[in-house]
Amino acid sequence: MMRIDLHSHSSVSDGTEPPAEVVRRAAAAGVDVLALTDHDTVAGIPAAAAALPPGRTLVPGMELSCLHEGSSVHLLAYLCDAGHPELAAELRRIRDDRTIRARAMVDRLGEAGIEVTWERVCAIAGVRTGPMDTPPDPGASANVIGRPHIARAIVEAGAASDVPEAFDRWIGAGRPGYVARYALDALRAVELVRAAGGVCAVAHPARGEATPDGAVPMELIEQMAAVGLGGIEADHPSHDDDEAAFWRGAAKRLELAVTGSSDDHGDLTEHRIGCRTTAPEEYARLIEPATGAAPITAE
């Protein structure tokens, strides 16, 4: 059976492997269709497509940073027109704010006595440095700075034993180095993706921040479905069996596609690409309305 993984990250955002290596590892793991979904950018798609082994398919995508009533919600967007003016403007704003936020977090860590430098964070993220550095267009070959890059710098500085501890002690919400960031309203994000010809699924819905138990509120899922949400990522490595079953049921009730994905980040997630997959019929159902771009299959 065709194996389809619709959520992965490269070093263009907070993964540890370059896009070309991500698609090579996916092929080695027996994945036939892979979505590269770096945070708020499609910058890794050209390199991933160029390295795609024959017979394998790449789905251009990204993981959008969204908010609902002040809490984080993540949306997987696929097959958008990257040149859509309104979506491109929002992505640029998100990228710019990520840089501003990361600088502020490094400053706060310094005030707390943690010897993390901006230059080292940029080096880990693979981005240019400089006080006047402005992130280029989201479609350009530029990486996105995220908290995992700062966390890795914290580990290097000896202030945490690993990345999860760096989040827990220093840069998670409410911790000394945390700084809030700009993100799209979740409903508006769905509308923008659809306006750009794309399709979308809510990512790891049991692991949001919008309710006391961490789940994305069902009321929000229903509202997103009403404005064009196409699927729910029910099968995710962080979901236990009961959670996965609950979200599969929710997707079916709302007539949405049920997706499964690894959310692989390379070394940070122990190279788990292909550990969760999407059924071919659910994949076909998800992407059927897309008009902004098409999956890329290597000859």
mmCIF file of C-alpha atoms in Angstrom:
data_model
loop_
_atom_site.group_PDB
_atom_site.id
_atom_site.type_symbol
_atom_site.label_atom_id
_atom_site.label_comp_id
_atom_site.label_asym_id
_atom_site.label_seq_id
_atom_site.Cartn_x
_atom_site.Cartn_y
_atom_site.Cartn_z
ATOM 1 C CA MET A 1 0.000 0.000 0.000
ATOM 2 C CA MET A 2 1.162 3.540 -0.747
ATOM 3 C CA ARG A 3 2.730 5.163 2.349
ATOM 4 C CA ILE A 4 1.936 8.866 2.805
ATOM 5 C CA ASP A 5 3.456 11.159 5.458
ATOM 6 C CA LEU A 6 1.956 14.659 5.452
ATOM 7 C CA HIS A 7 4.025 16.487 8.105
ATOM 8 C CA SER A 8 7.813 16.865 8.188
ATOM 9 C CA HIS A 9 10.391 19.563 8.888
ATOM 10 C CA SER A 10 13.822 20.416 7.528
ATOM 11 C CA SER A 11 16.625 22.711 8.647
ATOM 12 C CA VAL A 12 14.836 25.514 6.783
ATOM 13 C CA SER A 13 12.750 25.766 9.953
ATOM 14 C CA ASP A 14 13.331 23.686 13.090
ATOM 15 C CA GLY A 15 14.370 20.306 11.703
ATOM 16 C CA THR A 16 18.002 19.207 11.750
ATOM 17 C CA GLU A 17 18.401 17.912 8.167
ATOM 18 C CA PRO A 18 18.497 19.877 4.897
ATOM 19 C CA PRO A 19 15.437 19.468 2.646
ATOM 20 C CA ALA A 20 17.279 17.166 0.245
ATOM 21 C CA GLU A 21 18.254 14.839 3.094
ATOM 22 C CA VAL A 22 14.678 14.809 4.408
ATOM 23 C CA VAL A 23 13.316 13.470 1.106
ATOM 24 C CA ARG A 24 16.155 10.935 0.846
ATOM 25 C CA ARG A 25 15.429 9.662 4.356
ATOM 26 C CA ALA A 26 11.723 9.494 3.543
ATOM 27 C CA ALA A 27 12.413 7.321 0.499
ATOM 28 C CA ALA A 28 14.710 5.080 2.552
ATOM 29 C CA ALA A 29 11.887 4.684 5.095
ATOM 30 C CA GLY A 30 9.522 3.541 2.342
ATOM 31 C CA VAL A 31 7.492 6.754 2.159
ATOM 32 C CA ASP A 32 5.941 7.247 -1.293
ATOM 33 C CA VAL A 33 4.366 10.679 -0.711
ATOM 34 C CA LEU A 34 5.926 13.247 1.628
ATOM 35 C CA ALA A 35 4.736 16.725 2.571
ATOM 36 C CA LEU A 36 7.519 19.102 3.599
ATOM 37 C CA THR A 37 5.842 21.478 6.047
ATOM 38 C CA ASP A 38 8.412 23.850 7.503
ATOM 39 C CA HIS A 39 7.104 26.548 9.807
ATOM 40 C CA ASP A 40 5.617 29.513 7.944
ATOM 41 C CA THR A 41 7.754 29.059 4.840
ATOM 42 C CA VAL A 42 8.017 27.093 1.603
ATOM 43 C CA ALA A 43 11.691 27.948 1.178
ATOM 44 C CA GLY A 44 12.789 24.312 1.329
ATOM 45 C CA ILE A 45 10.518 23.054 -1.441
ATOM 46 C CA PRO A 46 12.841 23.678 -4.444
ATOM 47 C CA ALA A 47 15.774 21.808 -2.847
ATOM 48 C CA ALA A 48 13.498 18.980 -1.738
ATOM 49 C CA ALA A 49 11.979 18.672 -5.212
ATOM 50 C CA ALA A 50 15.414 18.624 -6.855
ATOM 51 C CA ALA A 51 16.495 15.706 -4.640
ATOM 52 C CA LEU A 52 13.278 13.706 -4.990
ATOM 53 C CA PRO A 53 14.027 10.086 -5.975
ATOM 54 C CA PRO A 54 12.252 8.710 -9.071
ATOM 55 C CA GLY A 55 8.697 7.623 -8.446
ATOM 56 C CA ARG A 56 8.371 9.557 -5.180
ATOM 57 C CA THR A 57 6.004 12.492 -4.663
ATOM 58 C CA LEU A 58 6.529 15.728 -2.754
ATOM 59 C CA VAL A 59 3.562 17.752 -1.496
ATOM 60 C CA PRO A 60 4.541 21.432 -1.071
ATOM 61 C CA GLY A 61 3.327 22.624 2.294
ATOM 62 C CA MET A 62 4.012 24.557 5.474
ATOM 63 C CA GLU A 63 2.922 24.606 9.100
ATOM 64 C CA LEU A 64 1.237 27.906 9.837
ATOM 65 C CA SER A 65 1.523 29.580 13.239
ATOM 66 C CA CYS A 66 -1.993 30.436 14.389
ATOM 67 C CA LEU A 67 -3.717 31.711 17.503
ATOM 68 C CA HIS A 68 -7.145 31.232 19.021
ATOM 69 C CA GLU A 69 -8.037 33.422 21.981
ATOM 70 C CA GLY A 70 -4.360 33.861 22.776
ATOM 71 C CA SER A 71 -3.436 30.167 22.554
ATOM 72 C CA SER A 72 -1.386 28.389 19.907
ATOM 73 C CA VAL A 73 -3.013 26.347 17.141
ATOM 74 C CA HIS A 74 -1.022 24.873 14.257
ATOM 75 C CA LEU A 75 -2.418 24.495 10.756
ATOM 76 C CA LEU A 76 -0.874 22.353 8.025
ATOM 77 C CA ALA A 77 -1.317 24.112 4.680
ATOM 78 C CA TYR A 78 -0.743 22.273 1.408
ATOM 79 C CA LEU A 79 -0.562 23.178 -2.276
ATOM 80 C CA CYS A 80 -1.027 26.933 -1.889
ATOM 81 C CA ASP A 81 -0.134 29.473 -4.522
ATOM 82 C CA ALA A 82 3.052 30.812 -2.885
ATOM 83 C CA GLY A 83 2.632 34.104 -4.748
ATOM 84 C CA HIS A 84 -0.834 34.849 -3.389
ATOM 85 C CA PRO A 85 -0.398 38.477 -2.223
ATOM 86 C CA GLU A 86 -2.323 38.347 1.033
ATOM 87 C CA LEU A 87 -0.883 35.027 2.182
ATOM 88 C CA ALA A 88 2.648 36.082 1.202
ATOM 89 C CA ALA A 89 2.265 39.316 3.183
ATOM 90 C CA GLU A 90 1.146 37.410 6.279
ATOM 91 C CA LEU A 91 4.023 34.952 5.974
ATOM 92 C CA ARG A 92 6.464 37.837 5.677
ATOM 93 C CA ARG A 93 5.032 39.417 8.810
ATOM 94 C CA ILE A 94 5.284 36.119 10.716
ATOM 95 C CA ARG A 95 8.880 35.621 9.570
ATOM 96 C CA ASP A 96 9.895 39.140 10.514
ATOM 97 C CA ASP A 97 8.319 38.734 13.938
ATOM 98 C CA ARG A 98 10.103 35.412 14.473
ATOM 99 C CA THR A 99 13.433 37.206 14.095
ATOM 100 C CA ILE A 100 12.394 40.028 16.430
ATOM 101 C CA ARG A 101 11.097 37.502 18.951
ATOM 102 C CA ALA A 102 14.225 35.352 18.796
ATOM 103 C CA ARG A 103 16.463 38.386 19.420
ATOM 104 C CA ALA A 104 14.334 39.377 22.415
ATOM 105 C CA MET A 105 14.510 35.838 23.812
ATOM 106 C CA VAL A 106 18.293 35.797 23.530
ATOM 107 C CA ASP A 107 18.389 39.135 25.381
ATOM 108 C CA ARG A 108 16.165 37.773 28.155
ATOM 109 C CA LEU A 109 18.307 34.677 28.501
ATOM 110 C CA GLY A 110 21.356 36.898 28.831
ATOM 111 C CA GLU A 111 19.650 38.820 31.615
ATOM 112 C CA ALA A 112 19.024 35.479 33.330
ATOM 113 C CA GLY A 113 22.724 34.621 33.115
ATOM 114 C CA ILE A 114 22.498 32.155 30.208
ATOM 115 C CA GLU A 115 25.407 32.658 27.806
ATOM 116 C CA VAL A 116 23.590 32.277 24.503
ATOM 117 C CA THR A 117 24.637 34.596 21.669
ATOM 118 C CA TRP A 118 22.572 35.808 18.738
ATOM 119 C CA GLU A 119 25.387 34.814 16.386
ATOM 120 C CA ARG A 120 25.296 31.207 17.630
ATOM 121 C CA VAL A 121 21.504 30.974 17.324
ATOM 122 C CA CYS A 122 21.719 32.253 13.747
ATOM 123 C CA ALA A 123 24.467 29.754 12.964
ATOM 124 C CA ILE A 124 22.362 26.875 14.284
ATOM 125 C CA ALA A 125 19.392 28.106 12.252
ATOM 126 C CA GLY A 126 21.538 28.648 9.156
ATOM 127 C CA VAL A 127 20.568 32.289 8.652
ATOM 128 C CA ARG A 128 22.497 35.470 7.989
ATOM 129 C CA THR A 129 23.443 37.672 10.912
ATOM 130 C CA GLY A 130 23.602 41.428 11.331
ATOM 131 C CA PRO A 131 21.665 44.134 13.167
ATOM 132 C CA MET A 132 19.962 45.345 9.996
ATOM 133 C CA ASP A 133 19.232 41.862 8.659
ATOM 134 C CA THR A 134 15.740 41.653 7.204
ATOM 135 C CA PRO A 135 14.248 38.232 6.375
ATOM 136 C CA PRO A 136 13.708 37.875 2.615
ATOM 137 C CA ASP A 137 10.511 36.857 0.929
ATOM 138 C CA PRO A 138 9.021 33.606 2.301
ATOM 139 C CA GLY A 139 9.551 31.882 -1.019
ATOM 140 C CA ALA A 140 13.258 32.684 -1.093
ATOM 141 C CA SER A 141 16.084 30.410 0.079
ATOM 142 C CA ALA A 142 16.108 31.556 3.683
ATOM 143 C CA ASN A 143 15.703 29.660 6.902
ATOM 144 C CA VAL A 144 13.284 30.514 9.704
ATOM 145 C CA ILE A 145 14.496 30.990 13.278
ATOM 146 C CA GLY A 146 12.448 29.122 15.873
ATOM 147 C CA ARG A 147 12.599 28.287 19.545
ATOM 148 C CA PRO A 148 14.245 24.873 18.897
ATOM 149 C CA HIS A 149 17.306 26.721 17.547
ATOM 150 C CA ILE A 150 17.492 28.750 20.753
ATOM 151 C CA ALA A 151 16.957 25.582 22.781
ATOM 152 C CA ARG A 152 19.916 23.909 21.059
ATOM 153 C CA ALA A 153 22.060 26.941 21.877
ATOM 154 C CA ILE A 154 20.945 26.691 25.510
ATOM 155 C CA VAL A 155 22.027 23.034 25.586
ATOM 156 C CA GLU A 156 25.400 23.966 24.067
ATOM 157 C CA ALA A 157 25.812 26.612 26.780
ATOM 158 C CA GLY A 158 25.297 23.941 29.436
ATOM 159 C CA ALA A 159 22.093 25.447 30.845
ATOM 160 C CA ALA A 160 19.975 22.380 29.966
ATOM 161 C CA SER A 161 20.701 18.726 29.298
ATOM 162 C CA ASP A 162 18.531 18.499 26.189
ATOM 163 C CA VAL A 163 16.042 20.466 24.081
ATOM 164 C CA PRO A 164 12.921 19.479 26.091
ATOM 165 C CA GLU A 165 14.601 20.653 29.298
ATOM 166 C CA ALA A 166 15.603 23.927 27.629
ATOM 167 C CA PHE A 167 11.920 24.532 26.830
ATOM 168 C CA ASP A 168 10.760 23.486 30.290
ATOM 169 C CA ARG A 169 13.299 25.602 32.181
ATOM 170 C CA TRP A 170 13.927 28.584 29.949
ATOM 171 C CA ILE A 171 11.839 29.247 26.847
ATOM 172 C CA GLY A 172 8.443 27.588 27.315
ATOM 173 C CA ALA A 173 5.425 29.800 27.980
ATOM 174 C CA GLY A 174 5.843 31.570 31.299
ATOM 175 C CA ARG A 175 9.554 30.766 31.601
ATOM 176 C CA PRO A 176 12.315 33.421 31.965
ATOM 177 C CA GLY A 177 13.275 33.554 28.297
ATOM 178 C CA TYR A 178 9.811 33.344 26.769
ATOM 179 C CA VAL A 179 8.529 36.087 24.464
ATOM 180 C CA ALA A 180 5.112 36.000 22.752
ATOM 181 C CA ARG A 181 4.927 36.276 18.968
ATOM 182 C CA TYR A 182 2.613 37.340 16.186
ATOM 183 C CA ALA A 183 0.465 34.627 14.633
ATOM 184 C CA LEU A 184 -2.551 34.434 12.355
ATOM 185 C CA ASP A 185 -6.043 34.061 13.736
ATOM 186 C CA ALA A 186 -6.879 30.391 13.136
ATOM 187 C CA LEU A 187 -10.108 31.033 11.228
ATOM 188 C CA ARG A 188 -8.503 33.689 9.047
ATOM 189 C CA ALA A 189 -5.618 31.307 8.326
ATOM 190 C CA VAL A 190 -8.009 28.688 6.950
ATOM 191 C CA GLU A 191 -9.688 31.323 4.791
ATOM 192 C CA LEU A 192 -6.310 32.577 3.490
ATOM 193 C CA VAL A 193 -5.146 29.075 2.597
ATOM 194 C CA ARG A 194 -8.332 28.417 0.675
ATOM 195 C CA ALA A 195 -8.114 31.818 -1.059
ATOM 196 C CA ALA A 196 -4.598 30.863 -2.164
ATOM 197 C CA GLY A 197 -5.930 27.656 -3.703
ATOM 198 C CA GLY A 198 -4.589 25.464 -0.909
ATOM 199 C CA VAL A 199 -6.046 22.895 1.427
ATOM 200 C CA CYS A 200 -5.386 22.492 5.135
ATOM 201 C CA ALA A 201 -5.565 20.199 8.144
ATOM 202 C CA VAL A 202 -5.301 21.060 11.820
ATOM 203 C CA ALA A 203 -2.034 19.677 13.224
ATOM 204 C CA HIS A 204 -1.809 17.440 16.337
ATOM 205 C CA PRO A 205 -5.148 18.676 17.742
ATOM 206 C CA ALA A 206 -4.648 16.960 21.111
ATOM 207 C CA ARG A 207 -1.474 18.985 21.617
ATOM 208 C CA GLY A 208 -2.556 22.601 21.273
ATOM 209 C CA GLU A 209 -2.628 25.149 24.085
ATOM 210 C CA ALA A 210 -6.178 26.410 23.830
ATOM 211 C CA THR A 211 -7.867 24.296 26.534
ATOM 212 C CA PRO A 212 -6.816 23.070 30.007
ATOM 213 C CA ASP A 213 -6.084 19.575 28.651
ATOM 214 C CA GLY A 214 -4.099 20.973 25.719
ATOM 215 C CA ALA A 215 -6.584 20.058 23.003
ATOM 216 C CA VAL A 216 -7.789 22.366 20.254
ATOM 217 C CA PRO A 217 -11.426 23.225 21.165
ATOM 218 C CA MET A 218 -14.014 21.278 19.219
ATOM 219 C CA GLU A 219 -15.977 24.479 18.726
ATOM 220 C CA LEU A 220 -12.983 25.963 16.890
ATOM 221 C CA ILE A 221 -12.573 22.827 14.756
ATOM 222 C CA GLU A 222 -16.237 23.098 13.776
ATOM 223 C CA GLN A 223 -15.830 26.789 12.914
ATOM 224 C CA MET A 224 -12.720 26.055 10.830
ATOM 225 C CA ALA A 225 -14.572 23.258 9.032
ATOM 226 C CA ALA A 226 -17.304 25.736 8.131
ATOM 227 C CA VAL A 227 -14.791 28.049 6.403
ATOM 228 C CA GLY A 228 -12.795 25.419 4.543
ATOM 229 C CA LEU A 229 -10.738 23.171 6.842
ATOM 230 C CA GLY A 230 -10.064 19.952 4.948
ATOM 231 C CA GLY A 231 -8.698 17.508 7.489
ATOM 232 C CA ILE A 232 -7.644 16.611 11.016
ATOM 233 C CA GLU A 233 -4.239 15.101 11.823
ATOM 234 C CA ALA A 234 -5.615 12.377 14.083
ATOM 235 C CA ASP A 235 -2.690 9.952 13.838
ATOM 236 C CA HIS A 236 0.296 11.792 15.315
ATOM 237 C CA PRO A 237 3.163 10.382 17.404
ATOM 238 C CA SER A 238 2.153 12.503 20.399
ATOM 239 C CA HIS A 239 -1.431 11.184 20.392
ATOM 240 C CA ASP A 240 -2.228 8.088 22.423
ATOM 241 C CA ASP A 241 -4.656 5.500 21.082
ATOM 242 C CA ASP A 242 -7.703 7.087 22.741
ATOM 243 C CA GLU A 243 -6.827 10.554 21.452
ATOM 244 C CA ALA A 244 -6.244 9.278 17.924
ATOM 245 C CA ALA A 245 -9.571 7.460 17.965
ATOM 246 C CA PHE A 246 -11.370 10.545 19.263
ATOM 247 C CA TRP A 247 -9.996 12.784 16.522
ATOM 248 C CA ARG A 248 -10.647 10.201 13.815
ATOM 249 C CA GLY A 249 -14.242 10.175 14.959
ATOM 250 C CA ALA A 250 -14.399 13.969 14.968
ATOM 251 C CA ALA A 251 -13.043 14.117 11.407
ATOM 252 C CA LYS A 252 -15.579 11.605 10.168
ATOM 253 C CA ARG A 253 -18.446 13.399 11.932
ATOM 254 C CA LEU A 254 -17.426 16.694 10.309
ATOM 255 C CA GLU A 255 -16.803 14.994 6.932
ATOM 256 C CA LEU A 256 -13.104 15.926 6.989
ATOM 257 C CA ALA A 257 -10.131 13.869 5.839
ATOM 258 C CA VAL A 258 -8.334 11.841 8.527
ATOM 259 C CA THR A 259 -4.596 12.367 8.209
ATOM 260 C CA GLY A 260 -1.591 10.700 9.812
ATOM 261 C CA SER A 261 1.936 12.091 9.915
ATOM 262 C CA SER A 262 5.294 11.712 11.626
ATOM 263 C CA ASP A 263 5.982 15.406 12.347
ATOM 264 C CA ASP A 264 9.618 14.445 11.887
ATOM 265 C CA HIS A 265 12.305 16.955 12.929
ATOM 266 C CA GLY A 266 15.378 14.827 12.236
ATOM 267 C CA ASP A 267 17.661 14.298 15.236
ATOM 268 C CA LEU A 268 15.227 16.141 17.508
ATOM 269 C CA THR A 269 12.600 13.419 16.998
ATOM 270 C CA GLU A 270 14.996 10.522 16.392
ATOM 271 C CA HIS A 271 14.343 10.364 12.631
ATOM 272 C CA ARG A 272 10.815 9.006 12.898
ATOM 273 C CA ILE A 273 9.734 9.879 9.361
ATOM 274 C CA GLY A 274 7.024 7.487 8.153
ATOM 275 C CA CYS A 275 6.082 6.329 11.656
ATOM 276 C CA ARG A 276 2.496 7.534 11.081
ATOM 277 C CA THR A 277 0.835 7.673 7.673
ATOM 278 C CA THR A 278 -2.306 8.799 5.846
ATOM 279 C CA ALA A 279 -4.539 6.367 3.966
ATOM 280 C CA PRO A 280 -4.448 6.923 0.178
ATOM 281 C CA GLU A 281 -8.190 7.573 -0.025
ATOM 282 C CA GLU A 282 -7.967 10.198 2.753
ATOM 283 C CA TYR A 283 -5.018 11.873 0.996
ATOM 284 C CA ALA A 284 -6.955 11.995 -2.289
ATOM 285 C CA ARG A 285 -9.934 13.476 -0.495
ATOM 286 C CA LEU A 286 -7.812 16.113 1.229
ATOM 287 C CA ILE A 287 -6.020 17.435 -1.848
ATOM 288 C CA GLU A 288 -8.885 17.160 -4.326
ATOM 289 C CA PRO A 289 -10.026 20.820 -3.918
ATOM 290 C CA ALA A 290 -6.482 22.253 -4.269
ATOM 291 C CA THR A 291 -5.932 24.634 -7.188
ATOM 292 C CA GLY A 292 -2.933 26.695 -6.067
ATOM 293 C CA ALA A 293 -0.198 24.125 -6.768
ATOM 294 C CA ALA A 294 0.174 20.432 -7.531
ATOM 295 C CA PRO A 295 2.117 17.567 -5.934
ATOM 296 C CA ILE A 296 5.528 17.044 -7.521
ATOM 297 C CA THR A 297 6.393 13.539 -8.718
ATOM 298 C CA ALA A 298 9.912 12.697 -9.879
ATOM 299 C CA GLU A 299 10.174 10.806 -13.165
#
